Amino acid sequence: MAFARRRPAQLLLARLSRQLRPRRGACAGTMAPDRCFALELPDSSLAHFTLGVDPHGNSEPPGGACRTPGLAAILGPPGRSYSLCLPVAPEAGCAARVRAAKLHQRLLLQLRGCRFQHCQVTRLLSYRPDGQPGSAQHCILLRDPSDHPDTRRALDELLGACGEAPHPHLSDFETDPHGQLWQRLWELRDGRWLQVGCSRVMPAREPALHPVLPDLPSSAVFPHREAARAVLEACTSFIPEARAVLDLIDQCPKKVHKGKYPVIVIEGLDATGKTTVTRSVSDSLNAVLLKSPPSCLGQWRKIFDDEPTIIRRAFYSLGNYIVASEIAKESIHSPVIVDRYWHSTATYAIATEVSGGLQHLPPAHHSIYQWPKDLLKPDLVLLLTVNPVERMKRIEGRGMEKTKEEAELEANSVFRQKVEVSYQRMENPSCHLVDASPSREEVLQTVWNLIRNNCK
């Protein structure tokens, strides 16, 4: 059922003023006062805000100046902004998080479809400022620059068709005649959308660490095998291939040990020379060359690449444990060279999930950069680097087909920089940087020097 037809803007604002201002105290109780939001802006900064009523009428949060830009200018007129949030309780299990991620992905795809092509879709994160794991919730901000009535009708139909739990929460934003921004919360009851709450939108202080960090170990950067396995276990009812992957994982011993020969991992973005270096070094050392993800998972990569982050990252994380089992067997008899390993899995997950620019990445020495304790560790990790201009020349010269992540690296320089910085912050083991811009001979000489000095 569509929303009621709108009145002219002046009547709507006057009505909004009458409705909201006398009821401020009552409205404050409709939303948890300790829930905050982080909105990613076009310049890769984050605008933080919260919901409630400040009895003193302050526009700044207590405790100091707020660096958040004017929220009314971001969320208010001209145009209209809507937020769609998927509530997941902090204590919810893995299956609930997977269901929410699937619904979030489906909504994103539909909001980027033809019915909303005139709108802008932006990442929005809801979180508790106490930093407790499980509190972060991925939301969507839909911005309609023209405030067209068809947008609201389309949202009505889209969300009304979401029959399964969790059902998305829908809000929109209004500016009253006094320039204050309010969020109105709507709920679908008996086929009709009813306003069930209203809260004043106020700036919030930026937290010391990105609010998604406490949830990364359960959603993207899995610290051990069982955490990733639980995700795929929750997918077996709707992704048949997940069971096949789990069967392969269950054939791998949970504890494996490296043999007497060295294990060397070569990391780097596409077109940095990984293929050349890995083949040359493996030939010279008479080593076994392995790749992550392993070839046994290759037939299912396209399936899992199209899944939400939590499922996709669990798939690639488990692939590392299959590679570890292969490393353990092969390193008994010969050296092993590995084309990418856990560092790739972790860096791309961090760069994707941590919204905003470089300044929002976890600081150096954060636990998220630590190697999983139950994953076989290599003796040496080399990170090949090439300046962005040279790397793009190589990609265009080779005419290689771009992967989804490669397309993102090309289109979004901030994303590429976050991947590169995350690589450089990895620890235990850390990455040894190798400038792969010089000639092939010079690069290989640098690589050989590092191998000789670190693999005794």
CSV table of C-alpha atoms in Angstrom, one decimal:
chain,number,residue,atom,x,y,z
A,1,MET,CA,0.0,0.0,0.0
A,2,ALA,CA,1.5,3.3,-1.0
A,3,PHE,CA,2.1,6.2,1.4
A,4,ALA,CA,-0.5,9.0,1.5
A,5,ARG,CA,-0.1,11.8,-1.0
A,6,ARG,CA,2.0,14.6,0.3
A,7,ARG,CA,0.8,18.1,1.1
A,8,PRO,CA,2.6,21.1,-0.1
A,9,ALA,CA,6.0,21.7,1.5
A,10,GLN,CA,4.9,24.7,3.6
A,11,LEU,CA,1.9,22.7,5.1
A,12,LEU,CA,4.1,19.7,5.7
A,13,LEU,CA,6.7,21.7,7.6
A,14,ALA,CA,4.1,23.5,9.7
A,15,ARG,CA,2.5,20.1,10.5
A,16,LEU,CA,5.9,18.7,11.4
A,17,SER,CA,6.6,21.5,13.7
A,18,ARG,CA,3.3,21.1,15.5
A,19,GLN,CA,3.8,17.3,15.8
A,20,LEU,CA,7.4,17.3,16.9
A,21,ARG,CA,8.3,20.2,19.1
A,22,PRO,CA,5.7,19.7,21.9
A,23,ARG,CA,6.4,16.0,21.9
A,24,ARG,CA,10.2,16.0,22.2
A,25,GLY,CA,10.3,14.2,25.5
A,26,ALA,CA,7.9,11.6,24.3
A,27,CYS,CA,9.8,11.0,21.0
A,28,ALA,CA,13.1,10.6,22.8
A,29,GLY,CA,12.0,7.3,24.2
A,30,THR,CA,11.2,5.7,20.9
A,31,MET,CA,14.9,5.2,19.9
A,32,ALA,CA,17.8,3.9,22.0
A,33,PRO,CA,19.8,7.0,22.9
A,34,ASP,CA,23.1,5.2,22.8
A,35,ARG,CA,22.9,4.1,19.2
A,36,CYS,CA,25.0,6.0,16.7
A,37,PHE,CA,25.4,6.1,12.9
A,38,ALA,CA,28.3,6.5,10.6
A,39,LEU,CA,27.6,7.8,7.1
A,40,GLU,CA,30.3,7.6,4.4
A,41,LEU,CA,30.6,10.9,2.5
A,42,PRO,CA,31.9,11.4,-1.1
A,43,ASP,CA,35.3,12.6,0.2
A,44,SER,CA,35.7,9.3,2.1
A,45,SER,CA,35.2,11.0,5.5
A,46,LEU,CA,32.6,9.7,7.9
A,47,ALA,CA,29.7,11.8,9.4
A,48,HIS,CA,28.7,10.5,12.8
A,49,PHE,CA,25.3,11.2,14.3
A,50,THR,CA,22.9,9.9,17.0
A,51,LEU,CA,19.2,10.1,17.7
A,52,GLY,CA,17.4,11.6,20.7
A,53,VAL,CA,16.5,15.0,22.3
A,54,ASP,CA,19.0,17.3,23.8
A,55,PRO,CA,17.1,19.1,26.6
A,56,HIS,CA,19.5,22.0,26.4
A,57,GLY,CA,19.0,22.5,22.7
A,58,ASN,CA,22.8,22.0,22.0
A,59,SER,CA,23.8,21.1,18.4
A,60,GLU,CA,27.2,19.8,19.6
A,61,PRO,CA,27.7,16.6,21.5
A,62,PRO,CA,28.9,16.9,25.1
A,63,GLY,CA,32.6,16.8,25.8
A,64,GLY,CA,34.0,18.9,23.0
A,65,ALA,CA,33.6,20.2,19.5
A,66,CYS,CA,32.0,18.0,16.8
A,67,ARG,CA,33.8,17.6,13.5
A,68,THR,CA,30.7,16.3,11.7
A,69,PRO,CA,29.5,18.5,8.8
A,70,GLY,CA,26.0,20.1,9.0
A,71,LEU,CA,23.7,17.1,9.1
A,72,ALA,CA,20.7,19.0,7.8
A,73,ALA,CA,22.7,19.8,4.6
A,74,ILE,CA,23.6,16.1,4.2
A,75,LEU,CA,20.2,14.5,5.0
A,76,GLY,CA,17.7,17.2,4.7
A,77,PRO,CA,16.2,19.2,1.8
A,78,PRO,CA,16.4,19.8,-1.0
A,79,GLY,CA,15.4,16.2,-1.7
A,80,ARG,CA,14.7,13.5,0.9
A,81,SER,CA,16.8,10.9,2.6
A,82,TYR,CA,15.6,7.4,3.7
A,83,SER,CA,17.4,4.9,5.9
A,84,LEU,CA,16.9,1.2,5.8
A,85,CYS,CA,18.4,-0.8,8.7
A,86,LEU,CA,18.3,-4.5,9.4
A,87,PRO,CA,18.1,-5.2,13.2
A,88,VAL,CA,20.3,-8.1,14.4
A,89,ALA,CA,20.6,-8.6,18.1
A,90,PRO,CA,24.2,-8.6,19.5
A,91,GLU,CA,23.6,-12.1,20.8
A,92,ALA,CA,22.3,-13.4,17.5
A,93,GLY,CA,24.0,-16.4,16.1
A,94,CYS,CA,25.9,-16.9,12.9
A,95,ALA,CA,22.7,-18.0,11.0
A,96,ALA,CA,20.9,-14.7,11.9
A,97,ARG,CA,23.9,-12.7,10.7
A,98,VAL,CA,24.0,-14.6,7.4
A,99,ARG,CA,20.3,-14.1,6.8
A,100,ALA,CA,20.6,-10.4,7.5
A,101,ALA,CA,23.5,-10.1,5.1
A,102,LYS,CA,21.6,-11.9,2.3
A,103,LEU,CA,18.6,-9.5,2.8
A,104,HIS,CA,20.9,-6.5,2.9
A,105,GLN,CA,22.5,-7.6,-0.4
A,106,ARG,CA,19.2,-8.1,-2.0
A,107,LEU,CA,17.9,-4.7,-1.0
A,108,LEU,CA,21.1,-3.1,-2.3
A,109,LEU,CA,20.6,-4.7,-5.7
A,110,GLN,CA,17.0,-3.6,-5.9
A,111,LEU,CA,17.8,-0.1,-4.7
A,112,ARG,CA,20.3,0.2,-7.5
A,113,GLY,CA,17.7,-1.0,-10.1
A,114,CYS,CA,15.7,1.0,-12.6
A,115,ARG,CA,13.0,2.1,-10.1
A,116,PHE,CA,15.5,4.0,-8.0
A,117,GLN,CA,18.0,5.0,-10.8
A,118,HIS,CA,17.4,8.7,-9.9
A,119,CYS,CA,18.5,8.1,-6.3
A,120,GLN,CA,21.9,7.8,-4.6
A,121,VAL,CA,22.7,4.8,-2.5
A,122,THR,CA,25.2,5.2,0.3
A,123,ARG,CA,26.7,3.0,3.0
A,124,LEU,CA,25.3,3.7,6.5
A,125,LEU,CA,26.5,1.9,9.7
A,126,SER,CA,24.5,1.7,12.9
A,127,TYR,CA,26.5,0.9,16.1
A,128,ARG,CA,26.7,1.2,19.8
A,129,PRO,CA,29.4,3.6,21.0
A,130,ASP,CA,30.5,1.2,23.8
A,131,GLY,CA,32.2,-0.9,21.1
A,132,GLN,CA,30.7,-4.2,22.1
A,133,PRO,CA,31.0,-7.0,19.5
A,134,GLY,CA,27.8,-7.7,17.6
A,135,SER,CA,26.4,-4.2,17.9
A,136,ALA,CA,27.2,-3.0,14.4
A,137,GLN,CA,24.5,-3.2,11.8
A,138,HIS,CA,24.8,-2.5,8.1
A,139,CYS,CA,22.2,0.0,6.9
A,140,ILE,CA,21.5,1.8,3.6
A,141,LEU,CA,20.9,5.5,3.0
A,142,LEU,CA,18.8,6.3,0.0
A,143,ARG,CA,18.9,9.9,-1.1
A,144,ASP,CA,16.3,11.2,-3.6
A,145,PRO,CA,17.5,14.6,-4.8
A,146,SER,CA,14.1,15.4,-6.3
A,147,ASP,CA,12.0,14.0,-3.4
A,148,HIS,CA,9.7,12.3,-6.0
A,149,PRO,CA,6.6,10.7,-4.6
A,150,ASP,CA,7.2,7.6,-6.7
A,151,THR,CA,10.3,6.9,-4.6
A,152,ARG,CA,8.3,6.5,-1.5
A,153,ARG,CA,5.7,4.3,-3.2
A,154,ALA,CA,8.5,2.1,-4.6
A,155,LEU,CA,10.0,1.7,-1.1
A,156,ASP,CA,6.6,0.8,0.3
A,157,GLU,CA,6.3,-2.0,-2.2
A,158,LEU,CA,9.9,-3.2,-1.9
A,159,LEU,CA,9.8,-3.4,1.9
A,160,GLY,CA,6.3,-4.7,2.0
A,161,ALA,CA,7.5,-7.7,0.0
A,162,CYS,CA,10.2,-8.6,2.6
A,163,GLY,CA,8.3,-11.3,4.4
A,164,GLU,CA,11.1,-12.9,6.3
A,165,ALA,CA,12.8,-11.7,9.5
A,166,PRO,CA,14.6,-9.6,10.2
A,167,HIS,CA,12.2,-7.0,8.6
A,168,PRO,CA,14.0,-3.8,7.6
A,169,HIS,CA,13.4,-0.6,9.7
A,170,LEU,CA,12.4,2.3,7.5
A,171,SER,CA,13.1,5.9,8.5
A,172,ASP,CA,13.0,9.2,6.7
A,173,PHE,CA,14.4,12.6,7.6
A,174,GLU,CA,12.6,16.0,7.9
A,175,THR,CA,13.8,19.5,8.7
A,176,ASP,CA,11.5,21.6,10.8
A,177,PRO,CA,10.9,25.3,10.4
A,178,HIS,CA,13.6,26.0,13.0
A,179,GLY,CA,16.3,24.2,10.9
A,180,GLN,CA,16.5,21.1,13.2
A,181,LEU,CA,16.7,17.7,11.6
A,182,TRP,CA,14.4,14.9,12.7
A,183,GLN,CA,14.2,11.2,11.9
A,184,ARG,CA,10.8,9.6,11.6
A,185,LEU,CA,10.5,5.8,12.1
A,186,TRP,CA,7.9,3.9,10.2
A,187,GLU,CA,6.5,0.4,10.7
A,188,LEU,CA,4.3,-1.7,8.5
A,189,ARG,CA,1.1,-2.8,10.4
A,190,ASP,CA,-1.7,-4.6,8.7
A,191,GLY,CA,-0.6,-3.4,5.3
A,192,ARG,CA,-0.3,0.2,6.3
A,193,TRP,CA,2.8,2.2,7.1
A,194,LEU,CA,2.4,4.0,10.5
A,195,GLN,CA,4.8,6.5,12.1
A,196,VAL,CA,5.9,4.8,15.3
A,197,GLY,CA,8.6,7.2,16.5
A,198,CYS,CA,10.5,10.4,15.9
A,199,SER,CA,13.9,11.5,17.2
A,200,ARG,CA,16.0,14.5,16.7
A,201,VAL,CA,19.2,13.9,14.7
A,202,MET,CA,22.3,15.3,16.5
A,203,PRO,CA,26.0,15.1,15.7
A,204,ALA,CA,28.0,12.5,17.6
A,205,ARG,CA,31.7,12.4,18.4
A,206,GLU,CA,33.8,10.2,16.2
A,207,PRO,CA,34.9,7.1,18.1
A,208,ALA,CA,38.6,6.4,18.6
A,209,LEU,CA,38.4,3.3,16.4
A,210,HIS,CA,36.1,2.5,13.4
A,211,PRO,CA,32.9,1.1,14.9
A,212,VAL,CA,32.9,-2.0,12.6
A,213,LEU,CA,36.2,-3.3,14.1
A,214,PRO,CA,34.7,-5.4,17.0
A,215,ASP,CA,32.6,-7.3,14.5
A,216,LEU,CA,35.3,-8.1,11.8
A,217,PRO,CA,36.4,-11.4,13.5
A,218,SER,CA,32.9,-12.8,13.1
A,219,SER,CA,32.0,-11.3,9.7
A,220,ALA,CA,35.1,-10.8,7.5
A,221,VAL,CA,38.6,-11.4,9.1
A,222,PHE,CA,38.1,-14.8,10.7
A,223,PRO,CA,40.6,-15.5,13.5
A,224,HIS,CA,40.4,-19.3,13.2
A,225,ARG,CA,39.0,-22.0,11.1
A,226,GLU,CA,35.9,-22.8,13.1
A,227,ALA,CA,34.7,-19.2,12.8
A,228,ALA,CA,34.7,-19.3,9.0
A,229,ARG,CA,33.3,-22.9,9.0
A,230,ALA,CA,30.3,-21.8,11.0
A,231,VAL,CA,29.3,-19.3,8.4
A,232,LEU,CA,29.4,-21.8,5.5
A,233,GLU,CA,27.5,-24.3,7.7
A,234,ALA,CA,24.7,-21.7,8.0
A,235,CYS,CA,24.6,-21.5,4.2
A,236,THR,CA,24.1,-25.1,3.3
A,237,SER,CA,20.3,-24.8,3.0
A,238,PHE,CA,20.5,-22.3,0.2
A,239,ILE,CA,24.0,-22.8,-1.3
A,240,PRO,CA,24.5,-26.5,-2.0
A,241,GLU,CA,28.1,-25.9,-2.9
A,242,ALA,CA,28.8,-24.9,0.7
A,243,ARG,CA,28.4,-28.5,1.8
A,244,ALA,CA,31.0,-29.6,-0.8
A,245,VAL,CA,33.5,-27.0,0.5
A,246,LEU,CA,32.9,-28.1,4.1
A,247,ASP,CA,33.5,-31.7,3.1
A,248,LEU,CA,36.9,-30.7,1.7
A,249,ILE,CA,37.7,-28.7,4.8
A,250,ASP,CA,36.8,-31.6,7.0
A,251,GLN,CA,39.3,-33.8,5.2
A,252,CYS,CA,42.1,-31.5,6.2
A,253,PRO,CA,43.7,-32.1,9.6
A,254,LYS,CA,43.0,-29.4,12.2
A,255,LYS,CA,46.6,-29.2,13.2
A,256,VAL,CA,49.3,-29.3,10.6
A,257,HIS,CA,53.0,-28.5,10.8
A,258,LYS,CA,55.5,-27.3,8.2
A,259,GLY,CA,58.2,-29.6,7.0
A,260,LYS,CA,61.9,-28.9,7.0
A,261,TYR,CA,61.9,-26.9,3.8
A,262,PRO,CA,61.1,-23.2,3.6
A,263,VAL,CA,57.7,-21.8,2.7
A,264,ILE,CA,57.7,-18.5,0.8
A,265,VAL,CA,54.5,-16.5,0.0
A,266,ILE,CA,54.4,-13.9,-2.8
A,267,GLU,CA,51.7,-11.2,-2.3
A,268,GLY,CA,50.7,-8.2,-4.4
A,269,LEU,CA,48.0,-6.6,-6.5
A,270,ASP,CA,47.4,-7.9,-10.0
A,271,ALA,CA,50.1,-6.8,-12.5
A,272,THR,CA,52.8,-6.4,-9.9
A,273,GLY,CA,54.8,-9.3,-11.3
A,274,LYS,CA,53.7,-12.1,-9.0
A,275,THR,CA,53.5,-14.7,-11.8
A,276,THR,CA,57.0,-13.9,-13.0
A,277,VAL,CA,58.5,-14.0,-9.6
A,278,THR,CA,56.7,-17.1,-8.3
A,279,ARG,CA,57.6,-19.1,-11.4
A,280,SER,CA,61.2,-18.0,-11.5
A,281,VAL,CA,61.8,-18.7,-7.8
A,282,SER,CA,60.0,-22.0,-7.8
A,283,ASP,CA,62.0,-23.1,-10.9
A,284,SER,CA,65.3,-22.1,-9.4
A,285,LEU,CA,64.6,-23.7,-6.0
A,286,ASN,CA,62.9,-26.8,-7.6
A,287,ALA,CA,60.0,-25.9,-5.3
A,288,VAL,CA,56.3,-26.8,-5.4
A,289,LEU,CA,54.1,-23.9,-6.5
A,290,LEU,CA,50.8,-23.5,-4.8
A,291,LYS,CA,48.0,-20.9,-5.1
A,292,SER,CA,45.4,-19.6,-2.8
A,293,PRO,CA,42.5,-20.1,-3.2
A,294,PRO,CA,43.4,-23.7,-4.2
A,295,SER,CA,42.5,-25.2,-7.5
A,296,CYS,CA,39.9,-27.5,-5.9
A,297,LEU,CA,37.8,-24.5,-5.0
A,298,GLY,CA,38.1,-22.8,-8.4
A,299,GLN,CA,34.8,-24.3,-9.7
A,300,TRP,CA,32.9,-22.5,-7.0
A,301,ARG,CA,34.6,-19.1,-6.9
A,302,LYS,CA,32.0,-17.4,-9.2
A,303,ILE,CA,29.2,-18.6,-6.9
A,304,PHE,CA,30.8,-17.3,-3.7
A,305,ASP,CA,32.0,-14.1,-5.3
A,306,ASP,CA,28.4,-13.1,-5.8
A,307,GLU,CA,27.5,-13.7,-2.2
A,308,PRO,CA,27.5,-11.1,0.7
A,309,THR,CA,30.8,-10.3,2.4
A,310,ILE,CA,30.4,-12.6,5.4
A,311,ILE,CA,29.9,-15.7,3.1
A,312,ARG,CA,32.5,-14.7,0.5
A,313,ARG,CA,35.2,-14.1,3.1
A,314,ALA,CA,34.4,-17.3,4.9
A,315,PHE,CA,34.9,-19.2,1.6
A,316,TYR,CA,38.3,-17.6,0.9
A,317,SER,CA,39.4,-18.0,4.5
A,318,LEU,CA,38.7,-21.7,4.5
A,319,GLY,CA,40.6,-21.9,1.2
A,320,ASN,CA,43.7,-20.9,3.1
A,321,TYR,CA,43.3,-23.9,5.5
A,322,ILE,CA,43.2,-26.3,2.4
A,323,VAL,CA,46.4,-24.6,1.2
A,324,ALA,CA,47.9,-25.0,4.6
A,325,SER,CA,47.3,-28.8,4.4
A,326,GLU,CA,49.0,-28.9,1.0
A,327,ILE,CA,51.9,-26.9,2.3
A,328,ALA,CA,52.4,-29.2,5.2
A,329,LYS,CA,52.6,-32.2,2.9
A,330,GLU,CA,54.8,-30.6,0.3
A,331,SER,CA,57.3,-28.9,2.6
A,332,ILE,CA,58.5,-32.2,3.9
A,333,HIS,CA,60.1,-33.0,0.5
A,334,SER,CA,60.9,-29.6,-1.1
A,335,PRO,CA,60.6,-25.8,-0.7
A,336,VAL,CA,57.1,-24.3,-1.3
A,337,ILE,CA,56.2,-21.1,-3.1
A,338,VAL,CA,52.6,-19.8,-2.5
A,339,ASP,CA,50.9,-17.3,-4.8
A,340,ARG,CA,48.9,-15.3,-2.2
A,341,TYR,CA,47.8,-16.6,1.2
A,342,TRP,CA,46.0,-15.3,4.3
A,343,HIS,CA,47.3,-11.7,3.9
A,344,SER,CA,45.4,-11.2,0.7
A,345,THR,CA,42.2,-12.6,2.3
A,346,ALA,CA,42.5,-10.2,5.3
A,347,THR,CA,43.6,-7.0,3.5
A,348,TYR,CA,40.8,-7.0,1.0
A,349,ALA,CA,38.3,-7.8,3.8
A,350,ILE,CA,39.6,-4.9,5.9
A,351,ALA,CA,39.6,-2.4,3.0
A,352,THR,CA,36.1,-3.4,2.0
A,353,GLU,CA,34.4,-3.5,5.4
A,354,VAL,CA,36.1,-0.4,7.0
A,355,SER,CA,34.3,2.5,5.4
A,356,GLY,CA,35.9,5.9,4.9
A,357,GLY,CA,39.4,6.8,4.1
A,358,LEU,CA,42.9,5.7,5.2
A,359,GLN,CA,42.5,7.4,8.5
A,360,HIS,CA,39.7,5.0,9.5
A,361,LEU,CA,41.8,1.8,9.1
A,362,PRO,CA,42.7,0.0,12.3
A,363,PRO,CA,46.0,1.4,13.6
A,364,ALA,CA,49.2,-0.4,13.3
A,365,HIS,CA,49.6,-3.3,15.7
A,366,HIS,CA,45.9,-3.8,16.0
A,367,SER,CA,45.0,-7.5,16.6
A,368,ILE,CA,43.1,-7.6,13.3
A,369,TYR,CA,46.5,-7.7,11.5
A,370,GLN,CA,47.7,-10.8,13.4
A,371,TRP,CA,48.1,-14.1,11.7
A,372,PRO,CA,45.5,-16.8,12.8
A,373,LYS,CA,46.9,-19.0,15.5
A,374,ASP,CA,45.6,-22.2,13.9
A,375,LEU,CA,46.9,-21.5,10.4
A,376,LEU,CA,50.3,-22.8,9.2
A,377,LYS,CA,52.7,-19.9,9.0
A,378,PRO,CA,55.2,-19.3,6.2
A,379,ASP,CA,58.8,-18.5,6.7
A,380,LEU,CA,58.8,-15.4,4.5
A,381,VAL,CA,56.2,-13.1,2.9
A,382,LEU,CA,57.2,-10.9,0.0
A,383,LEU,CA,54.9,-8.0,-1.1
A,384,LEU,CA,55.5,-6.8,-4.6
A,385,THR,CA,54.6,-3.2,-5.2
A,386,VAL,CA,54.3,-1.0,-8.4
A,387,ASN,CA,53.2,2.6,-8.6
A,388,PRO,CA,49.6,2.9,-9.7
A,389,VAL,CA,50.3,4.4,-13.1
A,390,GLU,CA,52.8,1.7,-14.1
A,391,ARG,CA,50.4,-1.1,-12.8
A,392,MET,CA,47.5,0.2,-14.9
A,393,LYS,CA,49.8,0.3,-18.0
A,394,ARG,CA,50.7,-3.3,-17.4
A,395,ILE,CA,47.0,-4.3,-17.0
A,396,GLU,CA,46.0,-2.5,-20.2
A,397,GLY,CA,49.0,-3.9,-22.1
A,398,ARG,CA,48.1,-7.5,-21.2
A,399,GLY,CA,44.4,-6.9,-22.0
A,400,MET,CA,43.6,-9.0,-18.9
A,401,GLU,CA,40.0,-9.3,-17.8
A,402,LYS,CA,39.3,-7.4,-14.6
A,403,THR,CA,38.0,-9.2,-11.6
A,404,LYS,CA,35.4,-7.5,-9.4
A,405,GLU,CA,38.1,-6.5,-6.9
A,406,GLU,CA,40.5,-5.4,-9.7
A,407,ALA,CA,37.7,-3.1,-11.1
A,408,GLU,CA,37.2,-1.7,-7.6
A,409,LEU,CA,41.0,-1.1,-7.3
A,410,GLU,CA,41.0,0.8,-10.6
A,411,ALA,CA,37.9,2.8,-9.9
A,412,ASN,CA,38.5,3.7,-6.3
A,413,SER,CA,42.0,4.9,-5.4
A,414,VAL,CA,41.0,5.1,-1.7
A,415,PHE,CA,40.2,1.4,-1.7
A,416,ARG,CA,43.5,0.6,-3.4
A,417,GLN,CA,45.4,2.6,-0.8
A,418,LYS,CA,43.5,0.9,2.0
A,419,VAL,CA,44.5,-2.5,0.6
A,420,GLU,CA,48.2,-1.4,0.3
A,421,VAL,CA,48.3,0.1,3.8
A,422,SER,CA,46.6,-3.0,5.3
A,423,TYR,CA,49.2,-5.2,3.6
A,424,GLN,CA,52.0,-3.1,5.2
A,425,ARG,CA,50.5,-3.4,8.7
A,426,MET,CA,50.3,-7.2,8.7
A,427,GLU,CA,52.3,-8.8,11.5
A,428,ASN,CA,53.6,-12.1,12.6
A,429,PRO,CA,54.7,-12.5,9.8
A,430,SER,CA,54.9,-9.1,8.3
A,431,CYS,CA,55.4,-8.4,4.6
A,432,HIS,CA,58.8,-7.6,3.1
A,433,LEU,CA,58.2,-4.9,0.5
A,434,VAL,CA,59.8,-5.4,-2.9
A,435,ASP,CA,59.7,-2.7,-5.5
A,436,ALA,CA,58.7,-4.5,-8.7
A,437,SER,CA,59.1,-1.5,-11.0
A,438,PRO,CA,62.7,-2.1,-12.1
A,439,SER,CA,63.8,-4.7,-14.6
A,440,ARG,CA,63.0,-8.4,-14.2
A,441,GLU,CA,66.6,-9.1,-13.3
A,442,GLU,CA,66.8,-6.4,-10.6
A,443,VAL,CA,63.5,-7.5,-9.0
A,444,LEU,CA,64.6,-11.2,-8.9
A,445,GLN,CA,67.9,-10.2,-7.4
A,446,THR,CA,66.1,-8.3,-4.6
A,447,VAL,CA,63.9,-11.3,-4.0
A,448,TRP,CA,66.9,-13.7,-3.9
A,449,ASN,CA,68.6,-11.5,-1.3
A,450,LEU,CA,65.6,-11.5,0.9
A,451,ILE,CA,65.3,-15.3,0.6
A,452,ARG,CA,68.9,-15.9,1.5
A,453,ASN,CA,68.7,-13.5,4.5
A,454,ASN,CA,65.5,-14.9,5.9
A,455,CYS,CA,65.3,-18.6,5.0
A,456,LYS,CA,68.3,-20.3,6.5
